[in-house]
Amino acid sequence: MKKVHEKIGVSQERCRGKAQILNYFCEPFSTAQKWLFTVFGTLISETNLRAAVEVTKDKSTGIEQVVLRNPQGASARVSLHGGQILSWRNDHGEELLFTSSKLSKAVRGGIPICFPQFGTRGLLEQYGFARNKIWVIDQNPPPLHPNDSKGKSCIDLLLKPSEEDLKIWPHSFEFRLRVSLAEDGYLTMISRIRNIDCKPFSFSFAYRTYFSISDISEVRVEGLETLDYLENLCQKQRFTEQGDALTFESEVDRVYLNSLDLIAVFDHEKKRTFTIQKKGLLDVGVWNPWEKKSKSMADFGDEEYKKMLCIDAAAVEKPITLKPGEEWTGKLELAVVPST
């Protein structure tokens, strides 16, 4: 059986996101770079390039949002409420993420961050409190590897626990999140969680990505074959995936364990494939509520299950433990490529 990266026609080198790009949105412009812009007849001014990151406010809530853009026209929109990505559009302006049309306290869709708890696997609120907190823009983040910023428009966010948070989860931490959009439209999230407490603590984590799809019956997921999974519809019993690909005919709520770092979601009707690359996250959640459950959800339309598929890049079965001073990094990179 071909590996996932071979089936979608993307090289392993390209899957690792090693692109050769000139525009350095996240860094100051050097004399050499300015000269290159002139030589190649770049018509975009330095001011416009820097405007690839724009801070706005949501008109209805007043909450700040950050819009990232690349020169080709792709964009991503990040809310400071939860550090949640609300939109990811390709260079044709087509929305790649699902968000429910039903209004509620929190947005159902996009890419919410689950920390320090996944689902109901603990005593905290479902999926943890990070997704319901107001984050701040990190003006002076610790450096990352140069490849994690060059050629990308990006924003750094920071979350620290409030006194209220420490009452329900008594652990001091710094959670730094970088969201970046590359010239080729790749969307990357890098989370760095540091223990600044005097004692160890453990947590679970997930990037919960709601993909926009043509029809759930026309979609298949590859990269999960032969893996063990926890079936949440059967009291988290453990089973083994038997099929070559995961397709959908009814409600699905599973966590696949010890998965590959590359997963692919094939959308046959739209002739495109989402690739999901992850680091530091061993597990993959797959969720679609189907018809019956959709009708019982206040923040989800009755028919919206047909147009979405939720894939989690997660650390669930084995929680992450940090000693005082230790830091954990979890990375998610999303891309969309044509497929037949």
JSON list of C-alpha atoms in Angstrom, two decimals, residues 188-292:
[
{"chain": "A", "resi": 188, "resn": "THR", "atom": "CA", "xyz": [0.54, 26.10, 10.99]},
{"chain": "A", "resi": 189, "resn": "MET", "atom": "CA", "xyz": [-0.11, 26.17, 14.73]},
{"chain": "A", "resi": 190, "resn": "ILE", "atom": "CA", "xyz": [2.70, 25.72, 17.24]},
{"chain": "A", "resi": 191, "resn": "SER", "atom": "CA", "xyz": [1.86, 25.44, 20.94]},
{"chain": "A", "resi": 192, "resn": "ARG", "atom": "CA", "xyz": [4.49, 25.74, 23.65]},
{"chain": "A", "resi": 193, "resn": "ILE", "atom": "CA", "xyz": [3.37, 25.02, 27.20]},
{"chain": "A", "resi": 194, "resn": "ARG", "atom": "CA", "xyz": [5.84, 25.67, 30.03]},
{"chain": "A", "resi": 195, "resn": "ASN", "atom": "CA", "xyz": [5.54, 24.62, 33.66]},
{"chain": "A", "resi": 196, "resn": "ILE", "atom": "CA", "xyz": [6.41, 27.69, 35.77]},
{"chain": "A", "resi": 197, "resn": "ASP", "atom": "CA", "xyz": [5.12, 26.01, 38.94]},
{"chain": "A", "resi": 198, "resn": "CYS", "atom": "CA", "xyz": [7.15, 24.41, 41.71]},
{"chain": "A", "resi": 199, "resn": "LYS", "atom": "CA", "xyz": [5.55, 20.99, 41.15]},
{"chain": "A", "resi": 200, "resn": "PRO", "atom": "CA", "xyz": [4.87, 18.73, 38.15]},
{"chain": "A", "resi": 201, "resn": "PHE", "atom": "CA", "xyz": [1.54, 18.70, 36.37]},
{"chain": "A", "resi": 202, "resn": "SER", "atom": "CA", "xyz": [-0.12, 16.64, 33.61]},
{"chain": "A", "resi": 203, "resn": "PHE", "atom": "CA", "xyz": [-2.55, 17.63, 30.89]},
{"chain": "A", "resi": 204, "resn": "SER", "atom": "CA", "xyz": [-4.22, 16.42, 27.71]},
{"chain": "A", "resi": 205, "resn": "PHE", "atom": "CA", "xyz": [-4.41, 18.52, 24.57]},
{"chain": "A", "resi": 206, "resn": "ALA", "atom": "CA", "xyz": [-5.95, 18.78, 21.10]},
{"chain": "A", "resi": 207, "resn": "TYR", "atom": "CA", "xyz": [-6.20, 20.99, 18.04]},
{"chain": "A", "resi": 208, "resn": "ARG", "atom": "CA", "xyz": [-9.81, 20.28, 17.13]},
{"chain": "A", "resi": 209, "resn": "THR", "atom": "CA", "xyz": [-10.07, 21.04, 13.39]},
{"chain": "A", "resi": 210, "resn": "TYR", "atom": "CA", "xyz": [-13.49, 21.30, 11.74]},
{"chain": "A", "resi": 211, "resn": "PHE", "atom": "CA", "xyz": [-12.96, 20.79, 8.01]},
{"chain": "A", "resi": 212, "resn": "SER", "atom": "CA", "xyz": [-15.46, 22.09, 5.47]},
{"chain": "A", "resi": 213, "resn": "ILE", "atom": "CA", "xyz": [-16.37, 19.26, 3.08]},
{"chain": "A", "resi": 214, "resn": "SER", "atom": "CA", "xyz": [-18.74, 18.68, 0.16]},
{"chain": "A", "resi": 215, "resn": "ASP", "atom": "CA", "xyz": [-20.69, 15.79, 1.71]},
{"chain": "A", "resi": 216, "resn": "ILE", "atom": "CA", "xyz": [-19.72, 13.44, 4.53]},
{"chain": "A", "resi": 217, "resn": "SER", "atom": "CA", "xyz": [-20.70, 10.46, 2.37]},
{"chain": "A", "resi": 218, "resn": "GLU", "atom": "CA", "xyz": [-18.10, 11.52, -0.24]},
{"chain": "A", "resi": 219, "resn": "VAL", "atom": "CA", "xyz": [-15.15, 11.71, 2.15]},
{"chain": "A", "resi": 220, "resn": "ARG", "atom": "CA", "xyz": [-12.56, 9.20, 3.29]},
{"chain": "A", "resi": 221, "resn": "VAL", "atom": "CA", "xyz": [-9.68, 9.42, 5.76]},
{"chain": "A", "resi": 222, "resn": "GLU", "atom": "CA", "xyz": [-6.39, 7.60, 5.25]},
{"chain": "A", "resi": 223, "resn": "GLY", "atom": "CA", "xyz": [-3.48, 7.11, 7.61]},
{"chain": "A", "resi": 224, "resn": "LEU", "atom": "CA", "xyz": [-5.49, 5.42, 10.39]},
{"chain": "A", "resi": 225, "resn": "GLU", "atom": "CA", "xyz": [-5.52, 1.86, 9.03]},
{"chain": "A", "resi": 226, "resn": "THR", "atom": "CA", "xyz": [-4.61, -0.97, 11.47]},
{"chain": "A", "resi": 227, "resn": "LEU", "atom": "CA", "xyz": [-4.55, 1.43, 14.44]},
{"chain": "A", "resi": 228, "resn": "ASP", "atom": "CA", "xyz": [-6.21, 0.76, 17.77]},
{"chain": "A", "resi": 229, "resn": "TYR", "atom": "CA", "xyz": [-8.89, 3.27, 18.71]},
{"chain": "A", "resi": 230, "resn": "LEU", "atom": "CA", "xyz": [-11.11, 4.15, 21.66]},
{"chain": "A", "resi": 231, "resn": "GLU", "atom": "CA", "xyz": [-14.80, 4.07, 20.69]},
{"chain": "A", "resi": 232, "resn": "ASN", "atom": "CA", "xyz": [-16.54, 6.83, 22.62]},
{"chain": "A", "resi": 233, "resn": "LEU", "atom": "CA", "xyz": [-19.94, 5.50, 21.49]},
{"chain": "A", "resi": 234, "resn": "CYS", "atom": "CA", "xyz": [-19.17, 2.25, 23.33]},
{"chain": "A", "resi": 235, "resn": "GLN", "atom": "CA", "xyz": [-17.89, 3.58, 26.66]},
{"chain": "A", "resi": 236, "resn": "LYS", "atom": "CA", "xyz": [-14.35, 4.08, 25.32]},
{"chain": "A", "resi": 237, "resn": "GLN", "atom": "CA", "xyz": [-13.86, 0.39, 24.51]},
{"chain": "A", "resi": 238, "resn": "ARG", "atom": "CA", "xyz": [-10.74, -0.40, 22.52]},
{"chain": "A", "resi": 239, "resn": "PHE", "atom": "CA", "xyz": [-10.99, -1.73, 18.95]},
{"chain": "A", "resi": 240, "resn": "THR", "atom": "CA", "xyz": [-8.68, -2.07, 15.93]},
{"chain": "A", "resi": 241, "resn": "GLU", "atom": "CA", "xyz": [-9.37, -0.35, 12.61]},
{"chain": "A", "resi": 242, "resn": "GLN", "atom": "CA", "xyz": [-9.93, -3.02, 9.95]},
{"chain": "A", "resi": 243, "resn": "GLY", "atom": "CA", "xyz": [-10.46, -0.94, 6.80]},
{"chain": "A", "resi": 244, "resn": "ASP", "atom": "CA", "xyz": [-7.94, 0.55, 4.40]},
{"chain": "A", "resi": 245, "resn": "ALA", "atom": "CA", "xyz": [-9.69, 3.90, 4.76]},
{"chain": "A", "resi": 246, "resn": "LEU", "atom": "CA", "xyz": [-12.28, 5.39, 7.09]},
{"chain": "A", "resi": 247, "resn": "THR", "atom": "CA", "xyz": [-15.60, 6.28, 5.45]},
{"chain": "A", "resi": 248, "resn": "PHE", "atom": "CA", "xyz": [-18.82, 7.53, 7.02]},
{"chain": "A", "resi": 249, "resn": "GLU", "atom": "CA", "xyz": [-22.34, 6.11, 7.14]},
{"chain": "A", "resi": 250, "resn": "SER", "atom": "CA", "xyz": [-23.36, 6.96, 10.73]},
{"chain": "A", "resi": 251, "resn": "GLU", "atom": "CA", "xyz": [-22.20, 8.84, 13.83]},
{"chain": "A", "resi": 252, "resn": "VAL", "atom": "CA", "xyz": [-18.47, 8.58, 14.53]},
{"chain": "A", "resi": 253, "resn": "ASP", "atom": "CA", "xyz": [-16.70, 9.53, 17.78]},
{"chain": "A", "resi": 254, "resn": "ARG", "atom": "CA", "xyz": [-13.30, 7.87, 18.14]},
{"chain": "A", "resi": 255, "resn": "VAL", "atom": "CA", "xyz": [-9.74, 8.47, 19.27]},
{"chain": "A", "resi": 256, "resn": "TYR", "atom": "CA", "xyz": [-7.10, 6.62, 17.25]},
{"chain": "A", "resi": 257, "resn": "LEU", "atom": "CA", "xyz": [-3.94, 5.84, 19.21]},
{"chain": "A", "resi": 258, "resn": "ASN", "atom": "CA", "xyz": [-0.25, 6.11, 18.30]},
{"chain": "A", "resi": 259, "resn": "SER", "atom": "CA", "xyz": [-0.98, 7.38, 14.81]},
{"chain": "A", "resi": 260, "resn": "LEU", "atom": "CA", "xyz": [1.31, 8.44, 11.99]},
{"chain": "A", "resi": 261, "resn": "ASP", "atom": "CA", "xyz": [2.35, 12.08, 11.77]},
{"chain": "A", "resi": 262, "resn": "LEU", "atom": "CA", "xyz": [0.56, 12.47, 8.41]},
{"chain": "A", "resi": 263, "resn": "ILE", "atom": "CA", "xyz": [-3.19, 11.98, 7.90]},
{"chain": "A", "resi": 264, "resn": "ALA", "atom": "CA", "xyz": [-5.13, 12.73, 4.71]},
{"chain": "A", "resi": 265, "resn": "VAL", "atom": "CA", "xyz": [-8.81, 13.63, 4.22]},
{"chain": "A", "resi": 266, "resn": "PHE", "atom": "CA", "xyz": [-9.94, 13.00, 0.62]},
{"chain": "A", "resi": 267, "resn": "ASP", "atom": "CA", "xyz": [-12.98, 14.94, -0.60]},
{"chain": "A", "resi": 268, "resn": "HIS", "atom": "CA", "xyz": [-14.02, 13.25, -3.85]},
{"chain": "A", "resi": 269, "resn": "GLU", "atom": "CA", "xyz": [-16.71, 15.71, -4.90]},
{"chain": "A", "resi": 270, "resn": "LYS", "atom": "CA", "xyz": [-14.54, 18.82, -4.43]},
{"chain": "A", "resi": 271, "resn": "LYS", "atom": "CA", "xyz": [-11.51, 16.95, -5.82]},
{"chain": "A", "resi": 272, "resn": "ARG", "atom": "CA", "xyz": [-9.23, 18.12, -3.05]},
{"chain": "A", "resi": 273, "resn": "THR", "atom": "CA", "xyz": [-7.32, 16.57, -0.17]},
{"chain": "A", "resi": 274, "resn": "PHE", "atom": "CA", "xyz": [-6.54, 18.02, 3.22]},
{"chain": "A", "resi": 275, "resn": "THR", "atom": "CA", "xyz": [-3.23, 16.91, 4.69]},
{"chain": "A", "resi": 276, "resn": "ILE", "atom": "CA", "xyz": [-2.75, 16.97, 8.44]},
{"chain": "A", "resi": 277, "resn": "GLN", "atom": "CA", "xyz": [0.81, 16.90, 9.73]},
{"chain": "A", "resi": 278, "resn": "LYS", "atom": "CA", "xyz": [1.47, 16.85, 13.45]},
{"chain": "A", "resi": 279, "resn": "LYS", "atom": "CA", "xyz": [4.37, 16.66, 15.89]},
{"chain": "A", "resi": 280, "resn": "GLY", "atom": "CA", "xyz": [4.24, 15.88, 19.58]},
{"chain": "A", "resi": 281, "resn": "LEU", "atom": "CA", "xyz": [0.67, 14.59, 19.27]},
{"chain": "A", "resi": 282, "resn": "LEU", "atom": "CA", "xyz": [0.29, 10.82, 19.11]},
{"chain": "A", "resi": 283, "resn": "ASP", "atom": "CA", "xyz": [-3.49, 10.53, 18.88]},
{"chain": "A", "resi": 284, "resn": "VAL", "atom": "CA", "xyz": [-6.14, 11.46, 16.30]},
{"chain": "A", "resi": 285, "resn": "GLY", "atom": "CA", "xyz": [-9.78, 12.12, 17.13]},
{"chain": "A", "resi": 286, "resn": "VAL", "atom": "CA", "xyz": [-12.48, 11.70, 14.47]},
{"chain": "A", "resi": 287, "resn": "TRP", "atom": "CA", "xyz": [-15.97, 13.09, 15.03]},
{"chain": "A", "resi": 288, "resn": "ASN", "atom": "CA", "xyz": [-19.19, 13.58, 13.10]},
{"chain": "A", "resi": 289, "resn": "PRO", "atom": "CA", "xyz": [-22.50, 13.72, 15.04]},
{"chain": "A", "resi": 290, "resn": "TRP", "atom": "CA", "xyz": [-24.72, 12.52, 12.17]},
{"chain": "A", "resi": 291, "resn": "GLU", "atom": "CA", "xyz": [-28.43, 13.27, 11.91]},
{"chain": "A", "resi": 292, "resn": "LYS", "atom": "CA", "xyz": [-29.92, 12.26, 15.26]}
]
